[in-house]
Structure formats: C-alpha cells, structure tokens
Amino acid sequence: MKKIIAAAMALAMVLALAACGQKPVESDSFTANPGKLTMATNAAFPPYEYLEGGEIVGIDAEIAGAIAEKLGLELQIDDMEFDSIIEAVKGGKADIGLAGMTVTDERKEAVDFTATYATGVQVVIVTEDSAITSVDDLFVEGANTTIGVQRNTTGDLYCTWDIQDEGLGTVERYSKGADAVQALKTGKVDCVVIDNEPAKAFVSAIEGLKILDTEYAIEDYAGAMNKNNPELYDSVNAALQSLITDGTVQKIIDKYIPAE
Ligand code: ARG
C-alpha cells in the first residue's frame, strides 16, 4: 500500500512539474555554489548593474533573480572587473556572466552564450563644445583622437582595432566606464566610446557632456556560460527563454529604461 502511495505521489509531482513546463534543477551539484545561481558581473554599468545602497541592482540582476527563482536556486552576485567575468565563468567559479555583455566571435571561443535578451549600441560621448561632431570624425587621417573606454569592452576592442591599430588615434583604458567619462570631463581624453544606456546615465549626471547622434556599432547582449556544463546551460537558457517569451524580460527592461 505504502508503495502505491509513494508511486502516486511521485507521479503527481512529475505531472505538477510538467504542468509548470519548467525543468527544475534536480541536483545543484552542477552549480558553482550548492543551491545557488552565481552571477558574475561588473556593477558599474547602469542601468544593467550598479550599486544602490551597497546592493547590486539593475536589469541583469533582476533577470538573474527571475532565472534563479524558476530553477529553485538562490541568487548570489559576485562583483568583479569586467575583464574577469569570462575567466570566472570558464573556471566554474560563476554559473553565468551577466553584464550587458556583447556577443562576439572571440568571446564565443571561450564561453557559450545564452539567448540574446537586449540590444546595445556603442555611442560616442564628447564635451558639448567638442570639434568631434560625428563618429566619422574619429576615422579621419590625422585626427589623432584620444579615446577613453572601459578595459576589454567592445568599445575598447573596436577602437583598438579600427583606430589605434590603424594609426588614427590612441585608446586610453579605464577600469570603469565612469572613470573614462571623468577623464573626458577633465580633458584627459577627447571622447568616450561606450554602450548607450550607461552613456545616458553618465551624461545626465555630469554637466557639459553630450552623446553624438551617430552610432558606432549595434550589438546583442547575452549571458556568458561555461562550455563544459551542458546541464547547467540547458536549464538556465530554458528559464531565460521562457522569461523572454512570457514578457518578463521586457517588463524588467521597461522598468529601468522608460520609453522616450
Ligand atoms: N557591451 C560591452 C561589452 O560587452 C560593455 C559591457 C560592460 N559591462 C559592464 N557590466 N561593465 O564589451
């Protein structure tokens, strides 16, 4: 009798789980920390991730929270330099890198990317009285612009390849985007190339700066995950996919980026 009850209960559980349409994490042994979804980020990138009263908040933090909830895991966020995130994921210290990270072919060699959840645009910030009036100005022979970027971001990579390596200017790398913007304000660099949303946040906080209308590049943001943990990848990506499909991700983005 007991056996029948146990079997019935097991069946009921399976049916209940099937009804939710979500595969729960059966064992947490394949996450970096038992019972937790560990997210690696660089919390200096508003509105995707930033510090508010000592807590890491923002679009990526909320998306990770929703993924963790779906998988029955507790979210842990580890803050680090942007260029340490991929190493943390590769080394199995973090389950997912969520950091407004652009999908690139080079990064694909090191990590697997989840579904794309947002679009980013590389823009150029200048001082209001700047002689630089369009992205094209950076590519003019003899322009010799000094460009501030956050180290190892796509802004850094593009400007290094397109401008510095071509002998058209110099790239100054900072640990944080805000530091690059500060360097622009104090005249140490001529412009900053960075993602549009943090650019808006930085420019609105500092007087005398503006964002050029022309775009440098349009790109996709996705989560970075370990290549050798397909079980983890599949559960996290399926959870993210369903949060995209049911509109949760858009709701989170709209909360932080009000429509203009
Ligand atoms: N989208 C750019 C990249 O992937 C910049 C991301 C910076 N993110 C951050 N949390 N600081 O290179």
mmCIF file of C-alpha atoms and ligand atoms in Angstrom:
data_model
loop_
_atom_site.group_PDB
_atom_site.id
_atom_site.type_symbol
_atom_site.label_atom_id
_atom_site.label_comp_id
_atom_site.label_asym_id
_atom_site.label_seq_id
_atom_site.Cartn_x
_atom_site.Cartn_y
_atom_site.Cartn_z
ATOM 1 C CA MET A 1 0.000 0.000 0.000
ATOM 2 C CA LYS A 2 2.752 2.371 1.025
ATOM 3 C CA LYS A 3 4.499 1.716 -2.266
ATOM 4 C CA ILE A 4 1.376 2.616 -4.242
ATOM 5 C CA ILE A 5 1.003 5.881 -2.347
ATOM 6 C CA ALA A 6 4.668 6.703 -2.915
ATOM 7 C CA ALA A 7 4.317 5.913 -6.607
ATOM 8 C CA ALA A 8 1.178 8.027 -6.862
ATOM 9 C CA MET A 9 2.915 10.911 -5.126
ATOM 10 C CA ALA A 10 5.901 10.652 -7.417
ATOM 11 C CA LEU A 11 3.592 10.644 -10.427
ATOM 12 C CA ALA A 12 1.687 13.660 -9.086
ATOM 13 C CA MET A 13 4.977 15.519 -8.687
ATOM 14 C CA VAL A 14 6.064 14.726 -12.197
ATOM 15 C CA LEU A 15 2.721 15.906 -13.545
ATOM 16 C CA ALA A 16 2.841 19.087 -11.468
ATOM 17 C CA LEU A 17 6.307 19.876 -12.752
ATOM 18 C CA ALA A 18 5.303 19.094 -16.310
ATOM 19 C CA ALA A 19 2.378 21.475 -15.892
ATOM 20 C CA CYS A 20 4.774 24.294 -14.991
ATOM 21 C CA GLY A 21 6.674 23.497 -18.154
ATOM 22 C CA GLN A 22 9.927 24.090 -16.364
ATOM 23 C CA LYS A 23 12.565 21.532 -15.656
ATOM 24 C CA PRO A 24 13.677 22.068 -12.070
ATOM 25 C CA VAL A 25 17.272 21.597 -11.099
ATOM 26 C CA GLU A 26 17.315 18.051 -9.725
ATOM 27 C CA SER A 27 20.661 18.404 -8.112
ATOM 28 C CA ASP A 28 22.566 21.589 -7.545
ATOM 29 C CA SER A 29 25.878 19.785 -7.752
ATOM 30 C CA PHE A 30 26.498 21.331 -11.138
ATOM 31 C CA THR A 31 26.235 24.946 -9.985
ATOM 32 C CA ALA A 32 29.332 26.786 -8.783
ATOM 33 C CA ASN A 33 27.952 27.047 -5.235
ATOM 34 C CA PRO A 34 25.485 24.475 -3.841
ATOM 35 C CA GLY A 35 21.872 25.651 -4.012
ATOM 36 C CA LYS A 36 22.871 28.915 -5.665
ATOM 37 C CA LEU A 37 22.942 30.527 -9.057
ATOM 38 C CA THR A 38 26.162 32.525 -9.018
ATOM 39 C CA MET A 39 26.237 35.501 -11.359
ATOM 40 C CA ALA A 40 29.480 37.267 -12.222
ATOM 41 C CA THR A 41 29.150 40.925 -13.140
ATOM 42 C CA ASN A 42 30.783 44.350 -13.056
ATOM 43 C CA ALA A 43 28.364 46.569 -11.176
ATOM 44 C CA ALA A 44 29.455 49.847 -12.755
ATOM 45 C CA PHE A 45 27.163 49.761 -15.747
ATOM 46 C CA PRO A 46 23.808 51.438 -15.078
ATOM 47 C CA PRO A 47 21.000 50.528 -15.656
ATOM 48 C CA TYR A 48 22.130 46.920 -16.267
ATOM 49 C CA GLU A 49 24.068 46.596 -12.997
ATOM 50 C CA TYR A 50 25.031 49.184 -10.442
ATOM 51 C CA LEU A 51 25.287 49.679 -6.717
ATOM 52 C CA GLU A 52 22.418 51.170 -4.765
ATOM 53 C CA GLY A 53 22.876 51.366 -1.003
ATOM 54 C CA GLY A 54 25.571 48.688 -1.159
ATOM 55 C CA GLU A 55 23.323 46.327 -3.112
ATOM 56 C CA ILE A 56 23.768 45.302 -6.754
ATOM 57 C CA VAL A 57 20.610 46.180 -8.676
ATOM 58 C CA GLY A 58 19.625 46.618 -12.317
ATOM 59 C CA ILE A 59 18.253 44.793 -15.341
ATOM 60 C CA ASP A 60 20.757 41.913 -15.255
ATOM 61 C CA ALA A 61 20.382 41.425 -11.502
ATOM 62 C CA GLU A 62 16.606 41.156 -11.886
ATOM 63 C CA ILE A 63 16.783 38.801 -14.863
ATOM 64 C CA ALA A 64 19.198 36.565 -12.923
ATOM 65 C CA GLY A 65 16.845 36.702 -9.933
ATOM 66 C CA ALA A 66 13.959 35.524 -12.112
ATOM 67 C CA ILE A 67 16.080 32.697 -13.592
ATOM 68 C CA ALA A 68 17.193 31.594 -10.124
ATOM 69 C CA GLU A 69 13.614 31.612 -8.881
ATOM 70 C CA LYS A 70 12.484 29.414 -11.771
ATOM 71 C CA LEU A 71 15.242 26.932 -11.009
ATOM 72 C CA GLY A 72 14.655 26.925 -7.257
ATOM 73 C CA LEU A 73 18.080 28.403 -6.599
ATOM 74 C CA GLU A 74 19.194 31.355 -4.509
ATOM 75 C CA LEU A 75 20.876 34.164 -6.446
ATOM 76 C CA GLN A 76 24.396 35.194 -5.499
ATOM 77 C CA ILE A 77 26.013 38.100 -7.347
ATOM 78 C CA ASP A 78 29.798 38.440 -7.468
ATOM 79 C CA ASP A 79 31.101 41.877 -8.450
ATOM 80 C CA MET A 80 34.443 41.990 -10.293
ATOM 81 C CA GLU A 81 36.382 43.755 -13.046
ATOM 82 C CA PHE A 82 34.604 43.409 -16.396
ATOM 83 C CA ASP A 83 37.540 41.534 -17.892
ATOM 84 C CA SER A 84 37.490 38.924 -15.080
ATOM 85 C CA ILE A 85 33.934 37.767 -15.823
ATOM 86 C CA ILE A 86 34.739 35.352 -18.653
ATOM 87 C CA GLU A 87 37.566 33.809 -16.589
ATOM 88 C CA ALA A 88 35.187 33.287 -13.642
ATOM 89 C CA VAL A 89 32.718 31.514 -15.928
ATOM 90 C CA LYS A 90 35.417 29.463 -17.643
ATOM 91 C CA GLY A 91 36.881 28.410 -14.302
ATOM 92 C CA GLY A 92 33.482 27.311 -12.981
ATOM 93 C CA LYS A 93 33.550 29.948 -10.216
ATOM 94 C CA ALA A 94 30.402 31.573 -11.612
ATOM 95 C CA ASP A 95 27.426 29.951 -13.318
ATOM 96 C CA ILE A 96 26.634 32.877 -15.581
ATOM 97 C CA GLY A 97 28.245 36.143 -16.578
ATOM 98 C CA LEU A 98 25.505 38.759 -16.936
ATOM 99 C CA ALA A 99 26.963 42.177 -17.546
ATOM 100 C CA GLY A 100 25.410 43.810 -20.584
ATOM 101 C CA MET A 101 27.913 41.598 -22.346
ATOM 102 C CA THR A 102 28.054 41.742 -26.113
ATOM 103 C CA VAL A 103 28.111 38.524 -28.106
ATOM 104 C CA THR A 104 31.327 38.445 -30.150
ATOM 105 C CA ASP A 105 33.058 35.691 -32.139
ATOM 106 C CA GLU A 106 36.198 35.974 -29.985
ATOM 107 C CA ARG A 107 34.234 35.512 -26.748
ATOM 108 C CA LYS A 108 32.354 32.584 -28.305
ATOM 109 C CA GLU A 109 35.644 30.719 -28.356
ATOM 110 C CA ALA A 110 35.834 30.993 -24.569
ATOM 111 C CA VAL A 111 32.184 30.729 -23.475
ATOM 112 C CA ASP A 112 28.749 29.691 -24.702
ATOM 113 C CA PHE A 113 26.210 32.495 -24.949
ATOM 114 C CA THR A 114 22.587 32.188 -23.835
ATOM 115 C CA ALA A 115 19.702 33.564 -25.854
ATOM 116 C CA THR A 116 20.033 37.264 -26.615
ATOM 117 C CA TYR A 117 17.925 39.387 -24.240
ATOM 118 C CA ALA A 118 18.697 43.008 -25.189
ATOM 119 C CA THR A 119 20.302 45.250 -27.819
ATOM 120 C CA GLY A 120 23.221 47.552 -27.105
ATOM 121 C CA VAL A 121 24.602 50.427 -29.143
ATOM 122 C CA GLN A 122 28.158 51.727 -28.937
ATOM 123 C CA VAL A 123 27.961 55.515 -28.852
ATOM 124 C CA VAL A 124 30.428 58.374 -28.575
ATOM 125 C CA ILE A 125 30.346 60.845 -25.675
ATOM 126 C CA VAL A 126 32.012 64.245 -26.195
ATOM 127 C CA THR A 127 32.093 67.589 -24.421
ATOM 128 C CA GLU A 128 29.368 69.973 -25.557
ATOM 129 C CA ASP A 129 31.905 72.228 -27.333
ATOM 130 C CA SER A 130 33.790 69.337 -28.965
ATOM 131 C CA ALA A 131 35.164 69.540 -32.513
ATOM 132 C CA ILE A 132 34.100 65.888 -32.901
ATOM 133 C CA THR A 133 30.574 66.008 -34.298
ATOM 134 C CA SER A 134 30.145 62.535 -35.775
ATOM 135 C CA VAL A 135 31.610 59.044 -35.458
ATOM 136 C CA ASP A 136 33.260 59.530 -38.870
ATOM 137 C CA ASP A 137 35.479 62.254 -37.375
ATOM 138 C CA LEU A 138 37.339 59.528 -35.443
ATOM 139 C CA PHE A 139 38.390 57.868 -38.691
ATOM 140 C CA VAL A 140 39.806 60.912 -40.450
ATOM 141 C CA GLU A 141 43.514 60.653 -41.311
ATOM 142 C CA GLY A 142 45.491 62.756 -38.829
ATOM 143 C CA ALA A 143 42.530 63.147 -36.450
ATOM 144 C CA ASN A 144 44.686 61.700 -33.659
ATOM 145 C CA THR A 145 41.854 61.475 -31.166
ATOM 146 C CA THR A 146 42.416 60.108 -27.656
ATOM 147 C CA ILE A 147 39.520 57.798 -26.878
ATOM 148 C CA GLY A 148 38.517 56.697 -23.364
ATOM 149 C CA VAL A 149 36.976 53.223 -22.941
ATOM 150 C CA GLN A 150 36.288 50.611 -20.274
ATOM 151 C CA ARG A 151 39.028 47.981 -20.484
ATOM 152 C CA ASN A 152 38.236 44.942 -22.628
ATOM 153 C CA THR A 153 34.721 46.017 -23.508
ATOM 154 C CA THR A 154 33.686 46.009 -27.151
ATOM 155 C CA GLY A 155 34.214 49.798 -27.171
ATOM 156 C CA ASP A 156 37.859 49.098 -26.309
ATOM 157 C CA LEU A 157 38.197 46.273 -28.864
ATOM 158 C CA TYR A 158 36.637 48.195 -31.775
ATOM 159 C CA CYS A 159 38.566 51.406 -31.136
ATOM 160 C CA THR A 160 41.798 49.467 -30.696
ATOM 161 C CA TRP A 161 41.346 47.616 -33.987
ATOM 162 C CA ASP A 162 39.688 50.336 -36.073
ATOM 163 C CA ILE A 163 41.521 53.408 -34.821
ATOM 164 C CA GLN A 164 44.643 52.746 -32.743
ATOM 165 C CA ASP A 165 45.976 49.858 -34.848
ATOM 166 C CA GLU A 166 45.353 51.964 -37.960
ATOM 167 C CA GLY A 167 47.444 54.803 -36.515
ATOM 168 C CA LEU A 168 44.458 57.147 -36.401
ATOM 169 C CA GLY A 169 44.367 57.756 -32.647
ATOM 170 C CA THR A 170 45.043 56.414 -29.142
ATOM 171 C CA VAL A 171 42.907 54.350 -26.785
ATOM 172 C CA GLU A 172 43.031 55.047 -23.017
ATOM 173 C CA ARG A 173 41.646 52.128 -20.988
ATOM 174 C CA TYR A 174 39.926 52.562 -17.625
ATOM 175 C CA SER A 175 38.684 50.001 -15.117
ATOM 176 C CA LYS A 176 35.232 51.633 -15.107
ATOM 177 C CA GLY A 177 33.201 53.447 -17.744
ATOM 178 C CA ALA A 178 32.543 56.243 -15.246
ATOM 179 C CA ASP A 179 36.311 56.788 -14.895
ATOM 180 C CA ALA A 180 36.622 57.195 -18.668
ATOM 181 C CA VAL A 181 33.794 59.759 -18.590
ATOM 182 C CA GLN A 182 35.526 61.587 -15.731
ATOM 183 C CA ALA A 183 38.707 61.684 -17.839
ATOM 184 C CA LEU A 184 36.678 63.280 -20.646
ATOM 185 C CA LYS A 185 35.309 65.883 -18.248
ATOM 186 C CA THR A 186 38.833 66.778 -17.066
ATOM 187 C CA GLY A 187 40.240 66.911 -20.602
ATOM 188 C CA LYS A 188 42.441 63.782 -20.444
ATOM 189 C CA VAL A 189 40.608 62.180 -23.392
ATOM 190 C CA ASP A 190 38.733 63.675 -26.358
ATOM 191 C CA CYS A 191 35.775 61.310 -26.296
ATOM 192 C CA VAL A 192 34.467 58.099 -24.736
ATOM 193 C CA VAL A 193 33.110 55.089 -26.644
ATOM 194 C CA ILE A 194 30.652 53.114 -24.515
ATOM 195 C CA ASP A 195 27.226 51.435 -24.554
ATOM 196 C CA ASN A 196 24.289 53.839 -24.952
ATOM 197 C CA GLU A 197 22.397 53.150 -21.723
ATOM 198 C CA PRO A 198 25.295 53.715 -19.299
ATOM 199 C CA ALA A 199 26.290 56.645 -21.554
ATOM 200 C CA LYS A 200 22.898 58.270 -20.906
ATOM 201 C CA ALA A 201 23.246 57.663 -17.178
ATOM 202 C CA PHE A 202 26.785 59.133 -17.017
ATOM 203 C CA VAL A 203 25.997 62.144 -19.218
ATOM 204 C CA SER A 204 22.912 63.061 -17.214
ATOM 205 C CA ALA A 205 24.993 63.033 -14.027
ATOM 206 C CA ILE A 206 27.783 65.292 -15.358
ATOM 207 C CA GLU A 207 27.288 68.730 -16.846
ATOM 208 C CA GLY A 208 28.759 69.751 -20.208
ATOM 209 C CA LEU A 209 28.754 66.375 -21.966
ATOM 210 C CA LYS A 210 26.649 65.004 -24.828
ATOM 211 C CA ILE A 211 26.164 61.843 -26.842
ATOM 212 C CA LEU A 212 26.671 62.048 -30.629
ATOM 213 C CA ASP A 213 23.662 61.130 -32.766
ATOM 214 C CA THR A 214 25.585 58.723 -34.978
ATOM 215 C CA GLU A 215 26.103 55.174 -33.717
ATOM 216 C CA TYR A 216 29.432 53.351 -33.697
ATOM 217 C CA ALA A 217 28.014 49.784 -33.591
ATOM 218 C CA ILE A 218 24.838 47.880 -32.777
ATOM 219 C CA GLU A 219 25.178 44.667 -30.806
ATOM 220 C CA ASP A 220 23.398 41.897 -28.872
ATOM 221 C CA TYR A 221 23.628 41.248 -25.132
ATOM 222 C CA ALA A 222 23.572 37.686 -23.783
ATOM 223 C CA GLY A 223 24.683 35.690 -20.752
ATOM 224 C CA ALA A 224 28.091 34.002 -20.840
ATOM 225 C CA MET A 225 28.246 30.393 -19.635
ATOM 226 C CA ASN A 226 30.747 27.563 -19.268
ATOM 227 C CA LYS A 227 31.168 25.432 -22.375
ATOM 228 C CA ASN A 228 31.550 22.169 -20.446
ATOM 229 C CA ASN A 229 28.398 22.186 -18.339
ATOM 230 C CA PRO A 230 25.551 21.446 -20.760
ATOM 231 C CA GLU A 231 23.155 20.503 -17.951
ATOM 232 C CA LEU A 232 23.547 23.930 -16.367
ATOM 233 C CA TYR A 233 23.481 25.695 -19.723
ATOM 234 C CA ASP A 234 20.250 23.969 -20.744
ATOM 235 C CA SER A 235 18.354 24.724 -17.529
ATOM 236 C CA VAL A 236 19.489 28.349 -17.349
ATOM 237 C CA ASN A 237 18.910 29.024 -21.030
ATOM 238 C CA ALA A 238 15.463 27.382 -20.981
ATOM 239 C CA ALA A 239 14.496 29.502 -17.967
ATOM 240 C CA LEU A 240 15.744 32.666 -19.711
ATOM 241 C CA GLN A 241 13.957 31.727 -22.942
ATOM 242 C CA SER A 242 10.660 31.342 -21.140
ATOM 243 C CA LEU A 243 11.168 34.692 -19.341
ATOM 244 C CA ILE A 244 11.732 36.292 -22.742
ATOM 245 C CA THR A 245 8.678 34.587 -24.265
ATOM 246 C CA ASP A 246 6.302 35.449 -21.417
ATOM 247 C CA GLY A 247 7.350 39.120 -21.458
ATOM 248 C CA THR A 248 9.085 39.172 -18.051
ATOM 249 C CA VAL A 249 12.417 40.312 -19.513
ATOM 250 C CA GLN A 250 10.781 43.170 -21.440
ATOM 251 C CA LYS A 251 8.960 44.246 -18.288
ATOM 252 C CA ILE A 252 12.246 44.366 -16.372
ATOM 253 C CA ILE A 253 13.930 46.365 -19.177
ATOM 254 C CA ASP A 254 10.997 48.814 -19.364
ATOM 255 C CA LYS A 255 11.216 49.372 -15.619
ATOM 256 C CA TYR A 256 14.812 50.610 -15.937
ATOM 257 C CA ILE A 257 14.656 52.148 -19.422
ATOM 258 C CA PRO A 258 11.429 54.129 -19.707
ATOM 259 C CA ALA A 259 10.306 54.611 -23.318
ATOM 260 C CA GLU A 260 11.349 58.037 -24.627
HETATM 261 N N1 ARG B 1 28.680 45.649 -24.081
HETATM 262 C C1 ARG B 1 30.054 45.886 -23.805
HETATM 263 C C2 ARG B 1 30.859 44.608 -23.930
HETATM 264 O O1 ARG B 1 30.335 43.538 -23.876
HETATM 265 C C3 ARG B 1 30.277 46.516 -22.460
HETATM 266 C C4 ARG B 1 29.778 45.748 -21.274
HETATM 267 C C5 ARG B 1 30.264 46.326 -19.949
HETATM 268 N N2 ARG B 1 29.542 45.770 -18.869
HETATM 269 C C6 ARG B 1 29.758 46.030 -17.583
HETATM 270 N N3 ARG B 1 28.995 45.482 -16.694
HETATM 271 N N4 ARG B 1 30.709 46.841 -17.227
HETATM 272 O O2 ARG B 1 32.048 44.613 -24.073
#
